[in-house]
Amino acid sequence: SKYLLPGEQSDLKDSYLEEIRTAIGTPGDSIDGVLSVCHWVNQNFGWENAGGDMIGKKTANELFESKTYYGCHSAALIISSILREFGFPAVMIETASVEWAYDYAEGTAEYFGGHVMSEIYVNNRWILLDNNCYMYQNINI
């Protein structure tokens, strides 16, 4: 249940959720429901490359208002926020690129290199959901 609670940055206005419901209906509790939300975001939001400068600067409401995301962080924020509101437990995860990890270990990393996506609980398991709506669901670790 803690993965359903919105935070200060991810709490969405009811009117934004109603806009999505009007467009796609209420997503069911399946992977198809997750994908319908993800596809809706990708079809209705524009992208502006901010090179990481916008990380943490915009709330989900501000992103929704402008219908713009500025990179993988804000895309994952809006997707995770919407899915939580529709009953899907969600967290954002950040990964580091292998090249950056080697540079960091050597002390030569000049900037962070990685990616942010969402992890969504659906069908009694967690799946990785990239912002382009690609799912990684059969990972055995």
mmCIF file of N, CA and C in Angstrom:
data_model
loop_
_atom_site.group_PDB
_atom_site.id
_atom_site.type_symbol
_atom_site.label_atom_id
_atom_site.label_comp_id
_atom_site.label_asym_id
_atom_site.label_seq_id
_atom_site.Cartn_x
_atom_site.Cartn_y
_atom_site.Cartn_z
ATOM 1 N N SER A 1 0.811 -1.201 0.000
ATOM 2 C CA SER A 1 0.000 0.000 0.000
ATOM 3 C C SER A 1 0.853 1.262 0.000
ATOM 4 N N LYS A 2 2.111 1.182 0.524
ATOM 5 C CA LYS A 2 2.935 2.393 0.534
ATOM 6 C C LYS A 2 3.347 2.813 -0.875
ATOM 7 N N TYR A 3 3.322 1.892 -1.833
ATOM 8 C CA TYR A 3 3.686 2.222 -3.206
ATOM 9 C C TYR A 3 2.518 2.804 -3.995
ATOM 10 N N LEU A 4 1.378 2.966 -3.321
ATOM 11 C CA LEU A 4 0.225 3.629 -3.929
ATOM 12 C C LEU A 4 0.111 5.073 -3.480
ATOM 13 N N LEU A 5 0.827 5.430 -2.437
ATOM 14 C CA LEU A 5 0.714 6.784 -1.886
ATOM 15 C C LEU A 5 1.510 7.787 -2.708
ATOM 16 N N PRO A 6 0.855 8.853 -3.134
ATOM 17 C CA PRO A 6 1.606 9.876 -3.863
ATOM 18 C C PRO A 6 2.455 10.701 -2.905
ATOM 19 N N GLY A 7 3.567 11.162 -3.400
ATOM 20 C CA GLY A 7 4.406 12.072 -2.637
ATOM 21 C C GLY A 7 4.101 13.499 -3.030
ATOM 22 N N GLU A 8 4.830 14.408 -2.444
ATOM 23 C CA GLU A 8 4.630 15.827 -2.720
ATOM 24 C C GLU A 8 4.789 16.143 -4.207
ATOM 25 N N GLN A 9 5.733 15.486 -4.850
ATOM 26 C CA GLN A 9 6.006 15.752 -6.264
ATOM 27 C C GLN A 9 5.078 14.977 -7.199
ATOM 28 N N SER A 10 4.470 13.887 -6.706
ATOM 29 C CA SER A 10 3.727 13.011 -7.613
ATOM 30 C C SER A 10 2.210 13.024 -7.428
ATOM 31 N N ASP A 11 1.684 13.820 -6.519
ATOM 32 C CA ASP A 11 0.245 13.867 -6.279
ATOM 33 C C ASP A 11 -0.439 14.613 -7.424
ATOM 34 N N LEU A 12 -1.343 13.930 -8.125
ATOM 35 C CA LEU A 12 -2.014 14.523 -9.289
ATOM 36 C C LEU A 12 -3.407 15.046 -8.959
ATOM 37 N N LYS A 13 -3.773 16.121 -9.624
ATOM 38 C CA LYS A 13 -5.122 16.677 -9.494
ATOM 39 C C LYS A 13 -6.138 15.699 -10.082
ATOM 40 N N ASP A 14 -7.305 15.642 -9.461
ATOM 41 C CA ASP A 14 -8.368 14.769 -9.944
ATOM 42 C C ASP A 14 -8.779 15.105 -11.371
ATOM 43 N N SER A 15 -8.737 16.379 -11.737
ATOM 44 C CA SER A 15 -9.148 16.772 -13.094
ATOM 45 C C SER A 15 -8.236 16.158 -14.149
ATOM 46 N N TYR A 16 -6.959 15.972 -13.830
ATOM 47 C CA TYR A 16 -6.035 15.339 -14.780
ATOM 48 C C TYR A 16 -6.366 13.857 -14.947
ATOM 49 N N LEU A 17 -6.713 13.217 -13.841
ATOM 50 C CA LEU A 17 -7.093 11.806 -13.922
ATOM 51 C C LEU A 17 -8.385 11.638 -14.704
ATOM 52 N N GLU A 18 -9.295 12.584 -14.533
ATOM 53 C CA GLU A 18 -10.557 12.533 -15.274
ATOM 54 C C GLU A 18 -10.302 12.694 -16.780
ATOM 55 N N GLU A 19 -9.342 13.505 -17.143
ATOM 56 C CA GLU A 19 -8.985 13.668 -18.557
ATOM 57 C C GLU A 19 -8.525 12.342 -19.156
ATOM 58 N N ILE A 20 -7.740 11.601 -18.391
ATOM 59 C CA ILE A 20 -7.265 10.299 -18.867
ATOM 60 C C ILE A 20 -8.427 9.314 -18.951
ATOM 61 N N ARG A 21 -9.282 9.288 -17.920
ATOM 62 C CA ARG A 21 -10.443 8.390 -17.939
ATOM 63 C C ARG A 21 -11.338 8.681 -19.142
ATOM 64 N N THR A 22 -11.515 9.938 -19.468
ATOM 65 C CA THR A 22 -12.336 10.308 -20.615
ATOM 66 C C THR A 22 -11.719 9.777 -21.909
ATOM 67 N N ALA A 23 -10.401 9.806 -21.980
ATOM 68 C CA ALA A 23 -9.705 9.376 -23.198
ATOM 69 C C ALA A 23 -9.601 7.863 -23.328
ATOM 70 N N ILE A 24 -9.276 7.161 -22.238
ATOM 71 C CA ILE A 24 -9.001 5.715 -22.358
ATOM 72 C C ILE A 24 -9.886 4.850 -21.478
ATOM 73 N N GLY A 25 -10.760 5.457 -20.683
ATOM 74 C CA GLY A 25 -11.541 4.691 -19.722
ATOM 75 C C GLY A 25 -10.712 4.455 -18.464
ATOM 76 N N THR A 26 -11.244 3.704 -17.542
ATOM 77 C CA THR A 26 -10.503 3.363 -16.334
ATOM 78 C C THR A 26 -9.683 2.125 -16.634
ATOM 79 N N PRO A 27 -8.361 2.240 -16.500
ATOM 80 C CA PRO A 27 -7.526 1.067 -16.787
ATOM 81 C C PRO A 27 -7.896 -0.075 -15.854
ATOM 82 N N GLY A 28 -7.961 -1.272 -16.397
ATOM 83 C CA GLY A 28 -8.213 -2.447 -15.562
ATOM 84 C C GLY A 28 -6.997 -2.742 -14.698
ATOM 85 N N ASP A 29 -6.962 -3.887 -14.109
ATOM 86 C CA ASP A 29 -5.850 -4.244 -13.234
ATOM 87 C C ASP A 29 -4.860 -5.189 -13.913
ATOM 88 N N SER A 30 -4.713 -5.015 -15.226
ATOM 89 C CA SER A 30 -3.842 -5.906 -15.994
ATOM 90 C C SER A 30 -2.710 -5.116 -16.656
ATOM 91 N N ILE A 31 -1.823 -5.833 -17.269
ATOM 92 C CA ILE A 31 -0.735 -5.197 -18.018
ATOM 93 C C ILE A 31 -1.302 -4.323 -19.134
ATOM 94 N N ASP A 32 -2.411 -4.745 -19.726
ATOM 95 C CA ASP A 32 -3.032 -3.915 -20.769
ATOM 96 C C ASP A 32 -3.433 -2.550 -20.227
ATOM 97 N N GLY A 33 -3.914 -2.491 -18.981
ATOM 98 C CA GLY A 33 -4.247 -1.215 -18.358
ATOM 99 C C GLY A 33 -3.022 -0.349 -18.161
ATOM 100 N N VAL A 34 -1.920 -0.957 -17.727
ATOM 101 C CA VAL A 34 -0.648 -0.234 -17.561
ATOM 102 C C VAL A 34 -0.206 0.339 -18.896
ATOM 103 N N LEU A 35 -0.248 -0.486 -19.929
ATOM 104 C CA LEU A 35 0.200 -0.039 -21.258
ATOM 105 C C LEU A 35 -0.705 1.034 -21.835
ATOM 106 N N SER A 36 -2.004 0.976 -21.549
ATOM 107 C CA SER A 36 -2.900 2.013 -22.080
ATOM 108 C C SER A 36 -2.537 3.369 -21.495
ATOM 109 N N VAL A 37 -2.189 3.419 -20.212
ATOM 110 C CA VAL A 37 -1.763 4.676 -19.598
ATOM 111 C C VAL A 37 -0.440 5.137 -20.205
ATOM 112 N N CYS A 38 0.516 4.236 -20.315
ATOM 113 C CA CYS A 38 1.833 4.581 -20.862
ATOM 114 C C CYS A 38 1.710 5.113 -22.289
ATOM 115 N N HIS A 39 0.923 4.442 -23.106
ATOM 116 C CA HIS A 39 0.745 4.902 -24.486
ATOM 117 C C HIS A 39 0.036 6.251 -24.538
ATOM 118 N N TRP A 40 -0.950 6.453 -23.645
ATOM 119 C CA TRP A 40 -1.644 7.738 -23.625
ATOM 120 C C TRP A 40 -0.657 8.866 -23.327
ATOM 121 N N VAL A 41 0.212 8.660 -22.344
ATOM 122 C CA VAL A 41 1.212 9.683 -22.014
ATOM 123 C C VAL A 41 2.099 9.953 -23.222
ATOM 124 N N ASN A 42 2.589 8.914 -23.864
ATOM 125 C CA ASN A 42 3.489 9.107 -25.001
ATOM 126 C C ASN A 42 2.808 9.769 -26.191
ATOM 127 N N GLN A 43 1.511 9.597 -26.332
ATOM 128 C CA GLN A 43 0.786 10.229 -27.429
ATOM 129 C C GLN A 43 0.367 11.661 -27.123
ATOM 130 N N ASN A 44 0.289 12.014 -25.848
ATOM 131 C CA ASN A 44 -0.249 13.319 -25.473
ATOM 132 C C ASN A 44 0.747 14.280 -24.847
ATOM 133 N N PHE A 45 1.944 13.818 -24.572
ATOM 134 C CA PHE A 45 2.984 14.669 -23.999
ATOM 135 C C PHE A 45 4.080 14.872 -25.029
ATOM 136 N N GLY A 46 4.608 16.069 -25.068
ATOM 137 C CA GLY A 46 5.759 16.358 -25.916
ATOM 138 C C GLY A 46 7.041 16.141 -25.133
ATOM 139 N N TRP A 47 8.131 16.122 -25.826
ATOM 140 C CA TRP A 47 9.429 15.876 -25.206
ATOM 141 C C TRP A 47 10.358 17.032 -25.512
ATOM 142 N N GLU A 48 11.026 17.507 -24.483
ATOM 143 C CA GLU A 48 12.023 18.558 -24.613
ATOM 144 C C GLU A 48 13.277 18.084 -23.898
ATOM 145 N N ASN A 49 14.369 17.937 -24.609
ATOM 146 C CA ASN A 49 15.599 17.441 -23.992
ATOM 147 C C ASN A 49 16.223 18.526 -23.126
ATOM 148 N N ALA A 50 16.270 18.273 -21.824
ATOM 149 C CA ALA A 50 16.856 19.231 -20.890
ATOM 150 C C ALA A 50 18.200 18.738 -20.355
ATOM 151 N N GLY A 51 18.647 17.589 -20.842
ATOM 152 C CA GLY A 51 19.952 17.089 -20.439
ATOM 153 C C GLY A 51 20.110 16.868 -18.950
ATOM 154 N N GLY A 52 19.039 16.546 -18.260
ATOM 155 C CA GLY A 52 19.097 16.311 -16.824
ATOM 156 C C GLY A 52 18.899 17.549 -15.970
ATOM 157 N N ASP A 53 18.852 18.726 -16.579
ATOM 158 C CA ASP A 53 18.716 19.959 -15.801
ATOM 159 C C ASP A 53 17.356 20.108 -15.117
ATOM 160 N N MET A 54 16.348 19.374 -15.560
ATOM 161 C CA MET A 54 15.006 19.520 -14.997
ATOM 162 C C MET A 54 14.676 18.456 -13.947
ATOM 163 N N ILE A 55 15.612 17.577 -13.615
ATOM 164 C CA ILE A 55 15.349 16.516 -12.646
ATOM 165 C C ILE A 55 14.943 17.143 -11.314
ATOM 166 N N GLY A 56 13.761 16.767 -10.853
ATOM 167 C CA GLY A 56 13.259 17.245 -9.576
ATOM 168 C C GLY A 56 12.728 18.664 -9.564
ATOM 169 N N LYS A 57 12.702 19.322 -10.705
ATOM 170 C CA LYS A 57 12.278 20.729 -10.753
ATOM 171 C C LYS A 57 10.779 20.906 -11.014
ATOM 172 N N LYS A 58 10.133 19.893 -11.576
ATOM 173 C CA LYS A 58 8.708 19.997 -11.905
ATOM 174 C C LYS A 58 7.941 18.888 -11.199
ATOM 175 N N THR A 59 6.777 19.221 -10.694
ATOM 176 C CA THR A 59 5.900 18.211 -10.114
ATOM 177 C C THR A 59 5.131 17.511 -11.236
ATOM 178 N N ALA A 60 4.485 16.428 -10.884
ATOM 179 C CA ALA A 60 3.654 15.733 -11.869
ATOM 180 C C ALA A 60 2.548 16.654 -12.377
ATOM 181 N N ASN A 61 1.984 17.469 -11.505
ATOM 182 C CA ASN A 61 0.947 18.413 -11.938
ATOM 183 C C ASN A 61 1.489 19.426 -12.943
ATOM 184 N N GLU A 62 2.688 19.930 -12.696
ATOM 185 C CA GLU A 62 3.289 20.893 -13.630
ATOM 186 C C GLU A 62 3.617 20.231 -14.969
ATOM 187 N N LEU A 63 4.072 19.003 -14.931
ATOM 188 C CA LEU A 63 4.334 18.274 -16.175
ATOM 189 C C LEU A 63 3.038 18.050 -16.939
ATOM 190 N N PHE A 64 1.979 17.676 -16.203
ATOM 191 C CA PHE A 64 0.696 17.427 -16.839
ATOM 192 C C PHE A 64 0.135 18.708 -17.439
ATOM 193 N N GLU A 65 0.277 19.805 -16.718
ATOM 194 C CA GLU A 65 -0.245 21.089 -17.200
ATOM 195 C C GLU A 65 0.402 21.487 -18.525
ATOM 196 N N SER A 66 1.709 21.302 -18.623
ATOM 197 C CA SER A 66 2.419 21.677 -19.852
ATOM 198 C C SER A 66 2.399 20.570 -20.899
ATOM 199 N N LYS A 67 1.998 19.365 -20.478
ATOM 200 C CA LYS A 67 2.016 18.177 -21.349
ATOM 201 C C LYS A 67 3.406 18.008 -21.985
ATOM 202 N N THR A 68 4.421 18.216 -21.150
ATOM 203 C CA THR A 68 5.811 18.113 -21.606
ATOM 204 C C THR A 68 6.614 17.336 -20.584
ATOM 205 N N TYR A 69 7.452 16.439 -21.059
ATOM 206 C CA TYR A 69 8.450 15.860 -20.170
ATOM 207 C C TYR A 69 9.822 16.163 -20.747
ATOM 208 N N TYR A 70 10.802 16.236 -19.839
ATOM 209 C CA TYR A 70 12.109 16.781 -20.183
ATOM 210 C C TYR A 70 13.222 15.736 -20.205
ATOM 211 N N GLY A 71 12.854 14.513 -20.175
ATOM 212 C CA GLY A 71 13.814 13.421 -20.169
ATOM 213 C C GLY A 71 13.204 12.231 -19.461
ATOM 214 N N CYS A 72 14.017 11.223 -19.250
ATOM 215 C CA CYS A 72 13.495 9.975 -18.692
ATOM 216 C C CYS A 72 12.970 10.152 -17.271
ATOM 217 N N HIS A 73 13.570 11.035 -16.485
ATOM 218 C CA HIS A 73 13.110 11.225 -15.112
ATOM 219 C C HIS A 73 11.679 11.755 -15.072
ATOM 220 N N SER A 74 11.396 12.804 -15.806
ATOM 221 C CA SER A 74 10.045 13.362 -15.758
ATOM 222 C C SER A 74 9.031 12.453 -16.450
ATOM 223 N N ALA A 75 9.441 11.702 -17.459
ATOM 224 C CA ALA A 75 8.526 10.743 -18.088
ATOM 225 C C ALA A 75 8.155 9.654 -17.089
ATOM 226 N N ALA A 76 9.140 9.130 -16.366
ATOM 227 C CA ALA A 76 8.860 8.102 -15.356
ATOM 228 C C ALA A 76 8.007 8.668 -14.229
ATOM 229 N N LEU A 77 8.233 9.923 -13.861
ATOM 230 C CA LEU A 77 7.443 10.554 -12.803
ATOM 231 C C LEU A 77 5.976 10.639 -13.196
ATOM 232 N N ILE A 78 5.686 11.093 -14.396
ATOM 233 C CA ILE A 78 4.288 11.249 -14.786
ATOM 234 C C ILE A 78 3.616 9.885 -14.974
ATOM 235 N N ILE A 79 4.324 8.926 -15.574
ATOM 236 C CA ILE A 79 3.754 7.589 -15.773
ATOM 237 C C ILE A 79 3.500 6.914 -14.427
ATOM 238 N N SER A 80 4.480 6.942 -13.535
ATOM 239 C CA SER A 80 4.318 6.319 -12.210
ATOM 240 C C SER A 80 3.203 6.992 -11.415
ATOM 241 N N SER A 81 3.134 8.317 -11.484
ATOM 242 C CA SER A 81 2.108 9.057 -10.740
ATOM 243 C C SER A 81 0.711 8.677 -11.196
ATOM 244 N N ILE A 82 0.511 8.609 -12.493
ATOM 245 C CA ILE A 82 -0.810 8.258 -13.037
ATOM 246 C C ILE A 82 -1.162 6.829 -12.652
ATOM 247 N N LEU A 83 -0.218 5.913 -12.817
ATOM 248 C CA LEU A 83 -0.510 4.508 -12.517
ATOM 249 C C LEU A 83 -0.831 4.309 -11.041
ATOM 250 N N ARG A 84 -0.142 4.999 -10.150
ATOM 251 C CA ARG A 84 -0.470 4.913 -8.717
ATOM 252 C C ARG A 84 -1.913 5.339 -8.474
ATOM 253 N N GLU A 85 -2.307 6.439 -9.093
ATOM 254 C CA GLU A 85 -3.667 6.953 -8.895
ATOM 255 C C GLU A 85 -4.720 5.972 -9.402
ATOM 256 N N PHE A 86 -4.360 5.150 -10.368
ATOM 257 C CA PHE A 86 -5.288 4.145 -10.889
ATOM 258 C C PHE A 86 -5.137 2.798 -10.191
ATOM 259 N N GLY A 87 -4.391 2.774 -9.086
ATOM 260 C CA GLY A 87 -4.341 1.567 -8.261
ATOM 261 C C GLY A 87 -3.186 0.625 -8.514
ATOM 262 N N PHE A 88 -2.227 1.024 -9.332
ATOM 263 C CA PHE A 88 -1.053 0.186 -9.572
ATOM 264 C C PHE A 88 0.097 0.662 -8.683
ATOM 265 N N PRO A 89 0.566 -0.159 -7.744
ATOM 266 C CA PRO A 89 1.751 0.235 -6.984
ATOM 267 C C PRO A 89 2.897 0.515 -7.949
ATOM 268 N N ALA A 90 3.610 1.612 -7.701
ATOM 269 C CA ALA A 90 4.664 2.016 -8.640
ATOM 270 C C ALA A 90 5.793 2.723 -7.910
ATOM 271 N N VAL A 91 7.005 2.498 -8.396
ATOM 272 C CA VAL A 91 8.183 3.213 -7.923
ATOM 273 C C VAL A 91 9.011 3.596 -9.148
ATOM 274 N N MET A 92 9.748 4.665 -8.995
ATOM 275 C CA MET A 92 10.688 5.058 -10.041
ATOM 276 C C MET A 92 12.036 4.451 -9.678
ATOM 277 N N ILE A 93 12.736 3.959 -10.675
ATOM 278 C CA ILE A 93 14.062 3.409 -10.425
ATOM 279 C C ILE A 93 15.077 4.097 -11.326
ATOM 280 N N GLU A 94 16.260 4.253 -10.794
ATOM 281 C CA GLU A 94 17.341 4.895 -11.539
ATOM 282 C C GLU A 94 18.457 3.879 -11.735
ATOM 283 N N THR A 95 18.936 3.808 -12.947
ATOM 284 C CA THR A 95 20.032 2.896 -13.260
ATOM 285 C C THR A 95 21.238 3.711 -13.698
ATOM 286 N N ALA A 96 22.382 3.144 -13.537
ATOM 287 C CA ALA A 96 23.613 3.782 -14.008
ATOM 288 C C ALA A 96 24.114 3.018 -15.222
ATOM 289 N N SER A 97 24.682 3.738 -16.176
ATOM 290 C CA SER A 97 25.246 3.050 -17.326
ATOM 291 C C SER A 97 26.543 2.364 -16.900
ATOM 292 N N VAL A 98 26.863 1.290 -17.558
ATOM 293 C CA VAL A 98 28.078 0.545 -17.232
ATOM 294 C C VAL A 98 29.305 1.426 -17.457
ATOM 295 N N GLU A 99 29.314 2.175 -18.545
ATOM 296 C CA GLU A 99 30.448 3.060 -18.830
ATOM 297 C C GLU A 99 30.634 4.087 -17.713
ATOM 298 N N TRP A 100 29.523 4.686 -17.243
ATOM 299 C CA TRP A 100 29.616 5.652 -16.159
ATOM 300 C C TRP A 100 30.165 4.995 -14.898
ATOM 301 N N ALA A 101 29.722 3.769 -14.597
ATOM 302 C CA ALA A 101 30.184 3.069 -13.393
ATOM 303 C C ALA A 101 31.697 2.863 -13.431
ATOM 304 N N TYR A 102 32.225 2.480 -14.595
ATOM 305 C CA TYR A 102 33.676 2.323 -14.719
ATOM 306 C C TYR A 102 34.390 3.662 -14.548
ATOM 307 N N ASP A 103 33.860 4.699 -15.188
ATOM 308 C CA ASP A 103 34.461 6.034 -15.056
ATOM 309 C C ASP A 103 34.415 6.513 -13.610
ATOM 310 N N TYR A 104 33.299 6.259 -12.934
ATOM 311 C CA TYR A 104 33.159 6.668 -11.539
ATOM 312 C C TYR A 104 34.183 5.944 -10.659
ATOM 313 N N ALA A 105 34.329 4.653 -10.886
ATOM 314 C CA ALA A 105 35.292 3.863 -10.107
ATOM 315 C C ALA A 105 36.724 4.358 -10.322
ATOM 316 N N GLU A 106 36.999 4.831 -11.527
ATOM 317 C CA GLU A 106 38.336 5.347 -11.834
ATOM 318 C C GLU A 106 38.503 6.813 -11.427
ATOM 319 N N GLY A 107 37.414 7.449 -11.005
ATOM 320 C CA GLY A 107 37.473 8.853 -10.618
ATOM 321 C C GLY A 107 37.465 9.813 -11.789
ATOM 322 N N THR A 108 37.023 9.349 -12.963
ATOM 323 C CA THR A 108 37.037 10.197 -14.156
ATOM 324 C C THR A 108 35.635 10.599 -14.628
ATOM 325 N N ALA A 109 34.599 10.220 -13.885
ATOM 326 C CA ALA A 109 33.228 10.554 -14.294
ATOM 327 C C ALA A 109 32.997 12.049 -14.128
ATOM 328 N N GLU A 110 32.621 12.704 -15.220
ATOM 329 C CA GLU A 110 32.365 14.146 -15.179
ATOM 330 C C GLU A 110 30.896 14.452 -14.919
ATOM 331 N N TYR A 111 30.010 13.544 -15.253
ATOM 332 C CA TYR A 111 28.584 13.725 -15.054
ATOM 333 C C TYR A 111 27.958 12.347 -14.933
ATOM 334 N N PHE A 112 26.753 12.308 -14.390
ATOM 335 C CA PHE A 112 26.068 11.034 -14.228
ATOM 336 C C PHE A 112 25.523 10.562 -15.560
ATOM 337 N N GLY A 113 25.638 9.304 -15.839
ATOM 338 C CA GLY A 113 25.060 8.709 -17.026
ATOM 339 C C GLY A 113 24.198 7.528 -16.619
ATOM 340 N N GLY A 114 22.939 7.581 -16.938
ATOM 341 C CA GLY A 114 22.049 6.485 -16.568
ATOM 342 C C GLY A 114 20.672 6.676 -17.167
ATOM 343 N N HIS A 115 19.704 6.033 -16.553
ATOM 344 C CA HIS A 115 18.342 6.054 -17.067
ATOM 345 C C HIS A 115 17.371 5.899 -15.898
ATOM 346 N N VAL A 116 16.187 6.479 -16.031
ATOM 347 C CA VAL A 116 15.133 6.349 -15.034
ATOM 348 C C VAL A 116 13.910 5.747 -15.715
ATOM 349 N N MET A 117 13.314 4.773 -15.046
ATOM 350 C CA MET A 117 12.087 4.156 -15.537
ATOM 351 C C MET A 117 11.225 3.786 -14.341
ATOM 352 N N SER A 118 10.144 3.095 -14.584
ATOM 353 C CA SER A 118 9.200 2.750 -13.517
ATOM 354 C C SER A 118 9.202 1.254 -13.269
ATOM 355 N N GLU A 119 8.909 0.901 -12.041
ATOM 356 C CA GLU A 119 8.658 -0.490 -11.693
ATOM 357 C C GLU A 119 7.225 -0.535 -11.191
ATOM 358 N N ILE A 120 6.403 -1.381 -11.800
ATOM 359 C CA ILE A 120 4.967 -1.411 -11.555
ATOM 360 C C ILE A 120 4.577 -2.800 -11.063
ATOM 361 N N TYR A 121 3.717 -2.849 -10.043
ATOM 362 C CA TYR A 121 3.227 -4.126 -9.547
ATOM 363 C C TYR A 121 1.905 -4.431 -10.244
ATOM 364 N N VAL A 122 1.908 -5.492 -11.028
ATOM 365 C CA VAL A 122 0.720 -5.890 -11.792
ATOM 366 C C VAL A 122 0.746 -7.410 -11.948
ATOM 367 N N ASN A 123 -0.417 -8.012 -11.903
ATOM 368 C CA ASN A 123 -0.525 -9.475 -12.025
ATOM 369 C C ASN A 123 0.348 -10.207 -11.015
ATOM 370 N N ASN A 124 0.373 -9.710 -9.790
ATOM 371 C CA ASN A 124 1.110 -10.327 -8.679
ATOM 372 C C ASN A 124 2.613 -10.402 -8.873
ATOM 373 N N ARG A 125 3.159 -9.444 -9.611
ATOM 374 C CA ARG A 125 4.621 -9.367 -9.760
ATOM 375 C C ARG A 125 5.011 -7.956 -10.173
ATOM 376 N N TRP A 126 6.257 -7.625 -9.918
ATOM 377 C CA TRP A 126 6.809 -6.335 -10.325
ATOM 378 C C TRP A 126 7.367 -6.464 -11.730
ATOM 379 N N ILE A 127 7.074 -5.477 -12.562
ATOM 380 C CA ILE A 127 7.655 -5.429 -13.913
ATOM 381 C C ILE A 127 8.385 -4.098 -14.079
ATOM 382 N N LEU A 128 9.433 -4.112 -14.865
ATOM 383 C CA LEU A 128 10.085 -2.862 -15.252
ATOM 384 C C LEU A 128 9.357 -2.329 -16.467
ATOM 385 N N LEU A 129 9.024 -1.056 -16.425
ATOM 386 C CA LEU A 129 8.322 -0.414 -17.529
ATOM 387 C C LEU A 129 9.145 0.783 -17.981
ATOM 388 N N ASP A 130 9.711 0.668 -19.168
ATOM 389 C CA ASP A 130 10.459 1.793 -19.704
ATOM 390 C C ASP A 130 9.470 2.848 -20.177
ATOM 391 N N ASN A 131 9.928 4.063 -20.295
ATOM 392 C CA ASN A 131 9.045 5.178 -20.653
ATOM 393 C C ASN A 131 8.490 5.076 -22.065
ATOM 394 N N ASN A 132 9.105 4.253 -22.898
ATOM 395 C CA ASN A 132 8.589 4.037 -24.249
ATOM 396 C C ASN A 132 7.585 2.892 -24.277
ATOM 397 N N CYS A 133 7.160 2.436 -23.099
ATOM 398 C CA CYS A 133 6.144 1.400 -22.921
ATOM 399 C C CYS A 133 6.661 -0.007 -23.179
ATOM 400 N N TYR A 134 7.966 -0.184 -23.164
ATOM 401 C CA TYR A 134 8.520 -1.532 -23.277
ATOM 402 C C TYR A 134 8.595 -2.124 -21.881
ATOM 403 N N MET A 135 8.157 -3.359 -21.726
ATOM 404 C CA MET A 135 8.134 -4.010 -20.418
ATOM 405 C C MET A 135 9.209 -5.087 -20.338
ATOM 406 N N TYR A 136 9.789 -5.167 -19.181
ATOM 407 C CA TYR A 136 10.709 -6.260 -18.859
ATOM 408 C C TYR A 136 10.041 -7.038 -17.759
ATOM 409 N N GLN A 137 9.378 -8.144 -18.118
ATOM 410 C CA GLN A 137 8.543 -8.827 -17.139
ATOM 411 C C GLN A 137 8.987 -10.222 -16.787
ATOM 412 N N ASN A 138 9.913 -10.781 -17.462
ATOM 413 C CA ASN A 138 10.340 -12.144 -17.164
ATOM 414 C C ASN A 138 11.805 -12.196 -16.784
ATOM 415 N N ILE A 139 12.168 -11.368 -15.814
ATOM 416 C CA ILE A 139 13.551 -11.297 -15.385
ATOM 417 C C ILE A 139 13.740 -12.220 -14.197
ATOM 418 N N ASN A 140 14.670 -13.119 -14.314
ATOM 419 C CA ASN A 140 15.008 -14.001 -13.209
ATOM 420 C C ASN A 140 16.369 -13.624 -12.695
ATOM 421 N N ILE A 141 16.415 -13.221 -11.442
ATOM 422 C CA ILE A 141 17.699 -12.800 -10.862
ATOM 423 C C ILE A 141 18.098 -13.791 -9.795
#
